[in-house]
PDB file of C-alpha atoms in Angstrom:
ATOM      1  CA  MET A 936      94.929  94.784 -61.987  1.00  0.00           C
ATOM      2  CA  ALA A 937      94.303  91.569 -64.163  1.00  0.00           C
ATOM      3  CA  ALA A 938      96.434  92.986 -66.949  1.00  0.00           C
ATOM      4  CA  LEU A 939      99.170  93.629 -64.521  1.00  0.00           C
ATOM      5  CA  ILE A 940      99.117  90.156 -63.002  1.00  0.00           C
ATOM      6  CA  SER A 941      98.978  88.704 -66.622  1.00  0.00           C
ATOM      7  CA  GLU A 942     102.239  90.823 -67.593  1.00  0.00           C
ATOM      8  CA  ASN A 943     104.032  89.640 -64.411  1.00  0.00           C
ATOM      9  CA  PHE A 944     103.074  86.008 -65.067  1.00  0.00           C
ATOM     10  CA  LYS A 945     104.287  86.401 -68.695  1.00  0.00           C
ATOM     11  CA  PHE A 946     107.574  87.937 -67.426  1.00  0.00           C
ATOM     12  CA  VAL A 947     108.215  85.155 -64.822  1.00  0.00           C
ATOM     13  CA  SER A 948     107.439  82.390 -67.468  1.00  0.00           C
ATOM     14  CA  LEU A 949     109.821  84.091 -70.046  1.00  0.00           C
ATOM     15  CA  PHE A 950     112.465  84.320 -67.287  1.00  0.00           C
ATOM     16  CA  PHE A 951     112.067  80.674 -66.330  1.00  0.00           C
ATOM     17  CA  LYS A 952     112.000  79.644 -69.991  1.00  0.00           C
ATOM     18  CA  SER A 953     115.332  81.443 -70.762  1.00  0.00           C
ATOM     19  CA  LYS A 954     116.984  79.808 -67.632  1.00  0.00           C
ATOM     20  CA  ASP A 955     115.475  76.294 -68.188  1.00  0.00           C
ATOM     21  CA  VAL A 956     118.895  74.493 -68.201  1.00  0.00           C
ATOM     22  CA  MET A 957     119.892  76.298 -65.113  1.00  0.00           C
ATOM     23  CA  ILE A 958     116.575  75.353 -63.325  1.00  0.00           C
ATOM     24  CA  PHE A 959     116.874  71.862 -64.499  1.00  0.00           C
ATOM     25  CA  ASN A 960     120.446  71.367 -63.254  1.00  0.00           C
ATOM     26  CA  GLY A 961     119.274  72.922 -60.018  1.00  0.00           C
ATOM     27  CA  LEU A 962     116.429  70.570 -59.655  1.00  0.00           C
ATOM     28  CA  ILE A 963     118.775  67.670 -60.213  1.00  0.00           C
ATOM     29  CA  GLY A 964     121.094  68.950 -57.576  1.00  0.00           C
ATOM     30  CA  LEU A 965     118.319  69.331 -54.886  1.00  0.00           C
ATOM     31  CA  GLY A 966     116.925  65.983 -55.714  1.00  0.00           C
ATOM     32  CA  THR A 967     120.426  64.382 -55.439  1.00  0.00           C
ATOM     33  CA  VAL A 968     120.857  66.191 -51.931  1.00  0.00           C
ATOM     34  CA  ALA A 969     117.466  65.000 -50.746  1.00  0.00           C
ATOM     35  CA  SER A 970     118.491  61.272 -51.816  1.00  0.00           C
ATOM     36  CA  GLN A 971     121.901  61.564 -50.198  1.00  0.00           C
ATOM     37  CA  THR A 972     120.471  62.829 -47.002  1.00  0.00           C
ATOM     38  CA  ALA A 973     117.729  60.085 -46.951  1.00  0.00           C
ATOM     39  CA  TYR A 974     120.433  57.462 -47.669  1.00  0.00           C
ATOM     40  CA  ASN A 975     122.588  58.621 -44.715  1.00  0.00           C
ATOM     41  CA  ILE A 976     119.635  58.587 -42.353  1.00  0.00           C
ATOM     42  CA  PHE A 977     117.908  55.361 -43.350  1.00  0.00           C
ATOM     43  CA  ALA A 978     120.478  53.103 -45.253  1.00  0.00           C
ATOM     44  CA  PHE A 979     124.064  54.092 -44.241  1.00  0.00           C
ATOM     45  CA  HIS A 980     125.422  51.507 -41.646  1.00  0.00           C
ATOM     46  CA  CYS A 981     129.157  51.318 -41.299  1.00  0.00           C
ATOM     47  CA  PRO A 982     130.153  47.564 -40.999  1.00  0.00           C
ATOM     48  CA  CYS A 983     132.900  48.837 -38.286  1.00  0.00           C
ATOM     49  CA  SER A 984     135.164  46.025 -39.357  1.00  0.00           C
ATOM     50  CA  PRO A 985     138.787  46.224 -40.717  1.00  0.00           C
ATOM     51  CA  LYS A 986     138.982  46.163 -44.557  1.00  0.00           C
ATOM     52  CA  LYS A 987     135.204  46.348 -44.905  1.00  0.00           C
ATOM     53  CA  ASN A 988     135.102  49.900 -43.751  1.00  0.00           C
ATOM     54  CA  TYR A 989     137.303  51.189 -46.491  1.00  0.00           C
ATOM     55  CA  LEU A 990     135.207  49.429 -49.301  1.00  0.00           C
ATOM     56  CA  TYR A 991     131.989  50.333 -47.821  1.00  0.00           C
ATOM     57  CA  GLY A 992     132.856  54.018 -47.361  1.00  0.00           C
ATOM     58  CA  LEU A 993     134.267  54.437 -50.894  1.00  0.00           C
ATOM     59  CA  ALA A 994     131.261  52.454 -52.337  1.00  0.00           C
ATOM     60  CA  ALA A 995     128.890  54.796 -50.509  1.00  0.00           C
ATOM     61  CA  ILE A 996     130.578  57.823 -52.174  1.00  0.00           C
ATOM     62  CA  GLY A 997     131.622  56.464 -55.527  1.00  0.00           C
ATOM     63  CA  VAL A 998     128.957  53.763 -56.649  1.00  0.00           C
ATOM     64  CA  PRO A 999     125.865  56.139 -56.436  1.00  0.00           C
ATOM     65  CA  ALA A1000     127.802  58.932 -58.230  1.00  0.00           C
ATOM     66  CA  LEU A1001     128.726  56.421 -60.963  1.00  0.00           C
ATOM     67  CA  ALA A1002     125.141  55.262 -61.224  1.00  0.00           C
ATOM     68  CA  PHE A1003     123.803  58.964 -61.390  1.00  0.00           C
ATOM     69  CA  PHE A1004     126.492  59.622 -64.193  1.00  0.00           C
ATOM     70  CA  VAL A1005     125.390  56.565 -66.248  1.00  0.00           C
ATOM     71  CA  ILE A1006     121.594  57.570 -65.811  1.00  0.00           C
ATOM     72  CA  GLY A1007     122.516  61.092 -66.854  1.00  0.00           C
ATOM     73  CA  LEU A1008     123.949  60.055 -70.047  1.00  0.00           C
ATOM     74  CA  MET A1009     120.973  57.784 -70.768  1.00  0.00           C
ATOM     75  CA  LEU A1010     118.421  60.495 -70.236  1.00  0.00           C
ATOM     76  CA  ASN A1011     120.237  62.910 -72.479  1.00  0.00           C
ATOM     77  CA  ARG A1012     118.863  63.106 -75.954  1.00  0.00           C
ATOM     78  CA  ASN A1013     122.104  64.427 -77.269  1.00  0.00           C
ATOM     79  CA  THR A1014     123.769  61.114 -76.368  1.00  0.00           C
ATOM     80  CA  TRP A1015     121.487  59.187 -78.747  1.00  0.00           C
ATOM     81  CA  ASP A1016     122.021  62.054 -81.318  1.00  0.00           C
ATOM     82  CA  VAL A1017     125.572  61.327 -81.291  1.00  0.00           C
ATOM     83  CA  VAL A1018     125.072  57.452 -81.302  1.00  0.00           C
ATOM     84  CA  SER A1019     122.675  58.022 -84.413  1.00  0.00           C
ATOM     85  CA  GLU A1020     125.268  60.247 -86.125  1.00  0.00           C
ATOM     86  CA  CYS A1021     128.079  57.835 -85.750  1.00  0.00           C
ATOM     87  CA  ARG A1022     125.889  54.900 -86.803  1.00  0.00           C
ATOM     88  CA  THR A1023     124.558  56.478 -89.996  1.00  0.00           C
ATOM     89  CA  ARG A1024     127.475  58.619 -91.158  1.00  0.00           C
ATOM     90  CA  LYS A1025     130.423  57.202 -88.929  1.00  0.00           C
ATOM     91  CA  CYS A1026     130.876  60.852 -87.544  1.00  0.00           C
ATOM     92  CA  ARG A1027     132.222  62.062 -90.889  1.00  0.00           C
ATOM     93  CA  LYS A1028     130.458  65.402 -90.613  1.00  0.00           C
ATOM     94  CA  LEU A1029     131.454  65.934 -87.164  1.00  0.00           C
ATOM     95  CA  SER A1030     134.476  68.350 -86.801  1.00  0.00           C
ATOM     96  CA  LEU A1031     136.813  68.384 -83.625  1.00  0.00           C
ATOM     97  CA  SER A1032     135.312  71.589 -82.267  1.00  0.00           C
ATOM     98  CA  ALA A1033     131.840  70.318 -83.046  1.00  0.00           C
ATOM     99  CA  ALA A1034     132.605  67.000 -81.150  1.00  0.00           C
ATOM    100  CA  PHE A1035     134.093  69.005 -78.240  1.00  0.00           C
ATOM    101  CA  ALA A1036     130.888  71.262 -77.986  1.00  0.00           C
ATOM    102  CA  LEU A1037     128.580  68.388 -78.255  1.00  0.00           C
ATOM    103  CA  LEU A1038     130.372  66.158 -75.617  1.00  0.00           C
ATOM    104  CA  GLY A1039     130.616  69.038 -73.477  1.00  0.00           C
ATOM    105  CA  SER A1040     126.729  69.438 -73.560  1.00  0.00           C
ATOM    106  CA  ILE A1041     126.368  65.866 -72.802  1.00  0.00           C
ATOM    107  CA  LEU A1042     128.864  65.676 -69.888  1.00  0.00           C
ATOM    108  CA  GLY A1043     127.982  68.994 -68.502  1.00  0.00           C
ATOM    109  CA  ARG A1044     124.539  67.722 -67.415  1.00  0.00           C
ATOM    110  CA  ALA A1045     125.514  64.264 -66.735  1.00  0.00           C
ATOM    111  CA  VAL A1046     128.059  65.294 -64.004  1.00  0.00           C
ATOM    112  CA  VAL A1047     125.631  67.560 -61.969  1.00  0.00           C
ATOM    113  CA  ALA A1048     124.059  64.631 -59.869  1.00  0.00           C
ATOM    114  CA  PRO A1049     127.472  62.648 -59.325  1.00  0.00           C
ATOM    115  CA  ILE A1050     129.447  65.766 -58.312  1.00  0.00           C
ATOM    116  CA  THR A1051     126.590  66.890 -56.013  1.00  0.00           C
ATOM    117  CA  TRP A1052     126.523  63.492 -54.438  1.00  0.00           C
ATOM    118  CA  SER A1053     130.274  63.248 -53.962  1.00  0.00           C
ATOM    119  CA  VAL A1054     130.525  66.904 -52.469  1.00  0.00           C
ATOM    120  CA  ILE A1055     127.522  66.426 -49.922  1.00  0.00           C
ATOM    121  CA  SER A1056     129.094  62.948 -48.979  1.00  0.00           C
ATOM    122  CA  LEU A1057     132.367  64.593 -48.347  1.00  0.00           C
ATOM    123  CA  LEU A1058     130.890  67.654 -46.425  1.00  0.00           C
ATOM    124  CA  ARG A1059     128.772  65.356 -44.211  1.00  0.00           C
ATOM    125  CA  GLY A1060     131.758  63.158 -43.551  1.00  0.00           C
ATOM    126  CA  GLU A1061     130.032  59.897 -42.562  1.00  0.00           C
ATOM    127  CA  ALA A1062     131.265  57.804 -45.234  1.00  0.00           C
ATOM    128  CA  TYR A1063     134.852  59.254 -45.060  1.00  0.00           C
ATOM    129  CA  VAL A1064     134.841  58.571 -41.410  1.00  0.00           C
ATOM    130  CA  CYS A1065     133.737  55.055 -41.899  1.00  0.00           C
ATOM    131  CA  ALA A1066     136.305  54.495 -44.782  1.00  0.00           C
ATOM    132  CA  LEU A1067     139.408  55.803 -43.073  1.00  0.00           C
ATOM    133  CA  SER A1068     138.969  55.307 -39.312  1.00  0.00           C
ATOM    134  CA  GLU A1069     141.014  52.241 -39.329  1.00  0.00           C
ATOM    135  CA  PHE A1070     143.951  54.042 -40.908  1.00  0.00           C
ATOM    136  CA  VAL A1071     144.313  56.671 -38.260  1.00  0.00           C
ATOM    137  CA  ASP A1072     147.733  56.493 -36.770  1.00  0.00           C
ATOM    138  CA  PRO A1073     147.238  55.841 -33.055  1.00  0.00           C
ATOM    139  CA  SER A1074     150.747  57.423 -32.474  1.00  0.00           C
ATOM    140  CA  SER A1075     149.074  60.772 -33.477  1.00  0.00           C
ATOM    141  CA  LEU A1076     146.774  60.539 -30.541  1.00  0.00           C
ATOM    142  CA  ASP A1077     148.026  61.819 -27.027  1.00  0.00           C
ATOM    143  CA  HIS A1078     148.345  58.920 -24.454  1.00  0.00           C
ATOM    144  CA  PHE A1079     146.413  56.351 -26.736  1.00  0.00           C
ATOM    145  CA  PRO A1080     146.510  53.014 -24.759  1.00  0.00           C
ATOM    146  CA  PRO A1081     148.680  50.468 -26.446  1.00  0.00           C
ATOM    147  CA  SER A1082     146.641  47.378 -27.707  1.00  0.00           C
ATOM    148  CA  THR A1083     147.355  44.201 -29.767  1.00  0.00           C
ATOM    149  CA  LYS A1084     143.954  44.707 -31.637  1.00  0.00           C
ATOM    150  CA  THR A1085     144.547  48.331 -32.601  1.00  0.00           C
ATOM    151  CA  PRO A1086     143.134  47.919 -36.291  1.00  0.00           C
ATOM    152  CA  GLU A1087     140.033  46.346 -34.918  1.00  0.00           C
ATOM    153  CA  ILE A1088     139.653  49.013 -32.403  1.00  0.00           C
ATOM    154  CA  MET A1089     140.184  51.816 -34.694  1.00  0.00           C
ATOM    155  CA  ALA A1090     137.550  50.345 -37.290  1.00  0.00           C
ATOM    156  CA  ARG A1091     134.918  50.362 -34.625  1.00  0.00           C
ATOM    157  CA  PHE A1092     135.202  53.978 -33.696  1.00  0.00           C
ATOM    158  CA  PRO A1093     132.389  54.977 -36.254  1.00  0.00           C
ATOM    159  CA  CYS A1094     129.891  52.831 -34.495  1.00  0.00           C
ATOM    160  CA  LYS A1095     130.939  53.963 -30.846  1.00  0.00           C
ATOM    161  CA  ASP A1096     131.223  50.204 -30.157  1.00  0.00           C
ATOM    162  CA  ILE A1097     134.560  50.470 -28.349  1.00  0.00           C
ATOM    163  CA  PRO A1098     136.054  49.618 -24.949  1.00  0.00           C
ATOM    164  CA  ALA A1099     135.574  52.319 -22.467  1.00  0.00           C
ATOM    165  CA  GLN A1100     139.158  53.237 -22.088  1.00  0.00           C
ATOM    166  CA  PHE A1101     139.139  54.350 -25.684  1.00  0.00           C
ATOM    167  CA  MET A1102     135.881  56.202 -25.684  1.00  0.00           C
ATOM    168  CA  ASN A1103     137.550  59.573 -24.952  1.00  0.00           C
ATOM    169  CA  TYR A1104     139.342  59.461 -28.398  1.00  0.00           C
ATOM    170  CA  SER A1105     136.182  58.821 -30.448  1.00  0.00           C
ATOM    171  CA  ARG A1106     135.322  62.539 -30.675  1.00  0.00           C
ATOM    172  CA  VAL A1107     139.026  63.410 -31.422  1.00  0.00           C
ATOM    173  CA  ILE A1108     139.263  60.794 -34.336  1.00  0.00           C
ATOM    174  CA  GLU A1109     135.875  61.824 -35.714  1.00  0.00           C
ATOM    175  CA  ARG A1110     136.634  65.518 -35.749  1.00  0.00           C
ATOM    176  CA  GLN A1111     140.062  64.965 -37.476  1.00  0.00           C
ATOM    177  CA  LEU A1112     138.494  62.749 -40.071  1.00  0.00           C
ATOM    178  CA  LYS A1113     135.630  65.310 -40.664  1.00  0.00           C
ATOM    179  CA  TYR A1114     138.111  68.012 -41.089  1.00  0.00           C
ATOM    180  CA  GLU A1115     139.941  66.031 -43.881  1.00  0.00           C
ATOM    181  CA  SER A1116     136.602  65.074 -45.496  1.00  0.00           C
ATOM    182  CA  GLN A1117     135.052  68.584 -45.524  1.00  0.00           C
ATOM    183  CA  LEU A1118     138.472  70.015 -46.636  1.00  0.00           C
ATOM    184  CA  LEU A1119     138.476  67.648 -49.687  1.00  0.00           C
ATOM    185  CA  GLY A1120     134.720  68.456 -50.299  1.00  0.00           C
ATOM    186  CA  TRP A1121     135.359  72.301 -50.432  1.00  0.00           C
ATOM    187  CA  LEU A1122     138.582  71.790 -52.590  1.00  0.00           C
ATOM    188  CA  LEU A1123     136.361  69.694 -55.033  1.00  0.00           C
ATOM    189  CA  VAL A1124     133.872  72.602 -54.909  1.00  0.00           C
ATOM    190  CA  GLY A1125     136.591  75.202 -55.717  1.00  0.00           C
ATOM    191  CA  ILE A1126     138.145  73.231 -58.467  1.00  0.00           C
ATOM    192  CA  ILE A1127     134.795  72.299 -60.216  1.00  0.00           C
ATOM    193  CA  SER A1128     133.690  76.071 -60.066  1.00  0.00           C
ATOM    194  CA  LEU A1129     137.022  77.226 -61.602  1.00  0.00           C
ATOM    195  CA  SER A1130     136.831  74.621 -64.232  1.00  0.00           C
ATOM    196  CA  VAL A1131     133.342  75.516 -65.157  1.00  0.00           C
ATOM    197  CA  PHE A1132     134.320  79.291 -65.410  1.00  0.00           C
ATOM    198  CA  LEU A1133     137.438  78.416 -67.671  1.00  0.00           C
ATOM    199  CA  LEU A1134     135.474  76.117 -69.912  1.00  0.00           C
ATOM    200  CA  LEU A1135     132.726  78.750 -70.386  1.00  0.00           C
ATOM    201  CA  CYS A1136     135.305  81.397 -71.206  1.00  0.00           C
ATOM    202  CA  LEU A1137     136.998  78.995 -73.561  1.00  0.00           C
ATOM    203  CA  LYS A1138     133.635  78.454 -75.245  1.00  0.00           C
ATOM    204  CA  HIS A1139     132.839  82.068 -75.724  1.00  0.00           C
ATOM    205  CA  CYS A1140     136.446  82.811 -76.998  1.00  0.00           C
ATOM    206  CA  CYS A1141     136.330  79.967 -79.501  1.00  0.00           C
ATOM    207  CA  SER A1142     132.791  80.711 -80.765  1.00  0.00           C
ATOM    208  CA  THR A1143     132.359  82.724 -83.929  1.00  0.00           C
ATOM    209  CA  LEU A1144     128.909  83.947 -82.506  1.00  0.00           C
ATOM    210  CA  GLY A1145     128.459  87.067 -80.541  1.00  0.00           C
ATOM    211  CA  TYR A1146     126.749  86.873 -77.095  1.00  0.00           C
ATOM    212  CA  GLN A1147     123.316  88.061 -78.708  1.00  0.00           C
ATOM    213  CA  GLN A1148     123.690  85.528 -81.398  1.00  0.00           C
ATOM    214  CA  GLU A1149     124.297  82.685 -78.737  1.00  0.00           C
ATOM    215  CA  GLU A1150     121.294  83.936 -76.871  1.00  0.00           C
ATOM    216  CA  TYR A1151     119.206  83.814 -80.126  1.00  0.00           C
ATOM    217  CA  TRP A1152     120.601  80.319 -81.004  1.00  0.00           C
ATOM    218  CA  THR A1153     119.588  79.017 -77.566  1.00  0.00           C
ATOM    219  CA  GLN A1154     116.047  80.321 -77.884  1.00  0.00           C
ATOM    220  CA  TYR A1155     115.907  78.915 -81.361  1.00  0.00           C
ATOM    221  CA  ARG A1156     116.826  75.442 -80.367  1.00  0.00           C
ATOM    222  CA  SER A1157     114.385  75.388 -77.372  1.00  0.00           C
ATOM    223  CA  ASN A1158     111.479  76.531 -79.683  1.00  0.00           C
ATOM    224  CA  GLU A1159     112.428  74.216 -82.410  1.00  0.00           C
ATOM    225  CA  GLN A1160     112.553  71.196 -79.979  1.00  0.00           C
ATOM    226  CA  ALA A1161     109.367  72.143 -78.409  1.00  0.00           C
ATOM    227  CA  LEU A1162     107.535  72.489 -81.913  1.00  0.00           C
ATOM    228  CA  PHE A1163     109.249  69.272 -83.093  1.00  0.00           C
ATOM    229  CA  GLN A1164     107.867  67.375 -79.985  1.00  0.00           C
ATOM    230  CA  ARG A1165     104.303  68.707 -80.395  1.00  0.00           C
ATOM    231  CA  THR A1166     104.314  68.197 -84.211  1.00  0.00           C
ATOM    232  CA  ALA A1167     105.792  64.677 -83.760  1.00  0.00           C
ATOM    233  CA  GLU A1168     102.933  63.742 -81.105  1.00  0.00           C
ATOM    234  CA  VAL A1169     100.157  65.017 -83.409  1.00  0.00           C
ATOM    235  CA  HIS A1170     101.641  63.337 -86.451  1.00  0.00           C
ATOM    236  CA  SER A1171     101.929  59.918 -84.693  1.00  0.00           C
ATOM    237  CA  LYS A1172      98.498  60.411 -83.482  1.00  0.00           C
ATOM    238  CA  TYR A1173      97.082  61.146 -86.980  1.00  0.00           C
ATOM    239  CA  HIS A1174      99.071  58.204 -88.523  1.00  0.00           C
ATOM    240  CA  ALA A1175      97.705  55.927 -85.713  1.00  0.00           C
ATOM    241  CA  ALA A1176      94.186  57.118 -86.376  1.00  0.00           C
ATOM    242  CA  GLU A1177      94.486  56.431 -90.109  1.00  0.00           C
ATOM    243  CA  CYS A1178      95.747  52.858 -89.486  1.00  0.00           C
ATOM    244  CA  VAL A1179      93.045  52.170 -86.899  1.00  0.00           C
ATOM    245  CA  LYS A1180      90.490  53.525 -89.231  1.00  0.00           C
ATOM    246  CA  ASN A1181      91.669  51.414 -92.126  1.00  0.00           C
ATOM    247  CA  PHE A1182      91.300  48.252 -89.877  1.00  0.00           C
ATOM    248  CA  PHE A1183      87.870  49.034 -88.228  1.00  0.00           C
ATOM    249  CA  GLY A1184      86.370  51.405 -90.713  1.00  0.00           C
ATOM    250  CA  PHE A1185      86.121  54.104 -88.001  1.00  0.00           C
ATOM    251  CA  VAL A1186      87.977  55.481 -85.207  1.00  0.00           C
ATOM    252  CA  ALA A1187      86.780  56.831 -81.689  1.00  0.00           C
ATOM    253  CA  LEU A1188      88.165  60.211 -81.298  1.00  0.00           C
ATOM    254  CA  GLU A1189      87.249  63.128 -78.887  1.00  0.00           C
ATOM    255  CA  ASP A1190      85.967  66.342 -80.472  1.00  0.00           C
ATOM    256  CA  GLN A1191      89.099  68.195 -79.842  1.00  0.00           C
ATOM    257  CA  GLU A1192      91.192  65.395 -81.443  1.00  0.00           C
ATOM    258  CA  LYS A1193      89.026  65.351 -84.472  1.00  0.00           C
ATOM    259  CA  GLN A1194      89.423  69.051 -85.074  1.00  0.00           C
ATOM    260  CA  LEU A1195      93.241  68.694 -84.526  1.00  0.00           C
ATOM    261  CA  LEU A1196      93.458  65.743 -86.953  1.00  0.00           C
ATOM    262  CA  GLU A1197      91.209  67.576 -89.434  1.00  0.00           C
ATOM    263  CA  ASP A1198      93.964  70.267 -89.620  1.00  0.00           C
ATOM    264  CA  CYS A1199      96.410  67.526 -90.455  1.00  0.00           C
ATOM    265  CA  LYS A1200      94.680  66.589 -93.683  1.00  0.00           C
ATOM    266  CA  GLY A1201      97.521  66.238 -96.347  1.00  0.00           C
ATOM    267  CA  ALA A1202     100.331  65.513 -93.990  1.00  0.00           C
ATOM    268  CA  LYS A1203     102.699  62.661 -94.703  1.00  0.00           C
ATOM    269  CA  SER A1204     101.418  59.285 -93.705  1.00  0.00           C
ATOM    270  CA  VAL A1205     104.671  57.805 -93.284  1.00  0.00           C
ATOM    271  CA  ILE A1206     108.207  59.296 -93.164  1.00  0.00           C
ATOM    272  CA  PRO A1207     110.878  57.177 -94.776  1.00  0.00           C
ATOM    273  CA  ARG A1208     113.815  56.050 -92.492  1.00  0.00           C
ATOM    274  CA  LEU A1209     116.225  57.822 -94.905  1.00  0.00           C
ATOM    275  CA  GLU A1210     114.801  61.211 -94.108  1.00  0.00           C
ATOM    276  CA  TRP A1211     114.767  60.432 -90.402  1.00  0.00           C
ATOM    277  CA  ASN A1212     118.406  59.419 -90.716  1.00  0.00           C
ATOM    278  CA  HIS A1213     119.130  62.867 -92.316  1.00  0.00           C
ATOM    279  CA  VAL A1214     118.146  64.509 -89.112  1.00  0.00           C
ATOM    280  CA  THR A1215     120.304  63.636 -86.027  1.00  0.00           C
ATOM    281  CA  GLY A1216     120.477  67.096 -84.247  1.00  0.00           C
ATOM    282  CA  VAL A1217     124.452  66.966 -84.731  1.00  0.00           C
ATOM    283  CA  TYR A1218     124.470  69.447 -87.393  1.00  0.00           C
ATOM    284  CA  MET A1219     123.563  72.315 -84.936  1.00  0.00           C
ATOM    285  CA  TYR A1220     127.260  72.338 -83.851  1.00  0.00           C
ATOM    286  CA  ARG A1221     128.831  72.772 -87.109  1.00  0.00           C
ATOM    287  CA  GLU A1222     131.349  75.584 -87.781  1.00  0.00           C
ATOM    288  CA  ILE A1223     129.862  78.634 -89.379  1.00  0.00           C
ATOM    289  CA  ASP A1224     131.015  81.817 -90.981  1.00  0.00           C
ATOM    290  CA  ASP A1225     129.255  85.253 -91.343  1.00  0.00           C
ATOM    291  CA  THR A1226     126.081  83.904 -92.607  1.00  0.00           C
ATOM    292  CA  PRO A1227     122.819  84.242 -90.491  1.00  0.00           C
ATOM    293  CA  VAL A1228     122.735  81.953 -87.634  1.00  0.00           C
ATOM    294  CA  TYR A1229     119.187  80.634 -88.467  1.00  0.00           C
ATOM    295  CA  SER A1230     120.101  79.689 -91.982  1.00  0.00           C
ATOM    296  CA  ARG A1231     123.247  77.694 -90.991  1.00  0.00           C
ATOM    297  CA  LEU A1232     122.735  76.209 -87.644  1.00  0.00           C
ATOM    298  CA  ASN A1233     119.365  74.495 -87.778  1.00  0.00           C
ATOM    299  CA  LYS A1234     119.514  70.785 -87.774  1.00  0.00           C
ATOM    300  CA  TRP A1235     117.309  70.544 -90.908  1.00  0.00           C
ATOM    301  CA  ASP A1236     120.037  72.324 -93.000  1.00  0.00           C
ATOM    302  CA  MET A1237     121.626  69.141 -94.436  1.00  0.00           C
ATOM    303  CA  TYR A1238     118.159  67.501 -94.943  1.00  0.00           C
ATOM    304  CA  THR A1239     116.921  70.499 -97.056  1.00  0.00           C
ATOM    305  CA  LYS A1240     120.213  70.640 -98.991  1.00  0.00           C
ATOM    306  CA  GLU A1241     120.082  66.867 -99.788  1.00  0.00           C
ATOM    307  CA  ASN A1242     116.354  66.911-100.555  1.00  0.00           C
ATOM    308  CA  ASN A1243     116.418  70.266-102.631  1.00  0.00           C
ATOM    309  CA  CYS A1244     113.836  71.789-100.312  1.00  0.00           C
TER     310      CYS A1244
END
């Protein structure tokens, strides 16, 4: 029984590890939905004033989406790989296809939250109703009472703060605007879904790797990154311990840390900046031929060639 549970746990962990990008994007989407719902419940208050409604409604849809997009760019390590590559080598080693693949990887994650926010905002419809209520044509409404303050009255419909004679038209206007908003939302979903499918088809058609090679390369990058992060953490702790020991004459370590750092004896104490600059992560997207993927596509390739490793 214990062996069966262990095997099932390994299977589940391997499944989630292979789908880490999909799961990560899903969690971003769920977080964005929760944030958008909370904003509509607690913070969204239409001003119900001509000219202010339009700006407020568009800002409620567009500004958070823009903020999520910028945050997504900042949190993506590939963004800083590109910056480092352009700073150190002026992007001379980066081909057009490599740039397309790399920027696609960066933008692909950065747009998940903005698109989710925009789609949910349109499907809920509150911001759209607030933004465009003042532009509804009164002549499209049956027997709408004439008034000299029509724009002001139309702008107040989202707040239900209107004279009693216009109250019957509130549900009609809200239903019409929500129809338009949700139609735009579903069109946006359809266009984005089709665009993602076509881009994935283009990626696989233009790639010189087979499907299994792509899967292998994805696993390789994931494992390399995990190993690099763990090794960098241990190396930085080892270097810090050496510096503290040189200053105080001793260093206070836990037993587990002592054993770990004991295994690091002989490691480089300092890695020169030039060697760091050789490794930017951009080389993983270079064009390849029929040579094995693991010998051409790892990001240490240029470093080992330039240092005769």
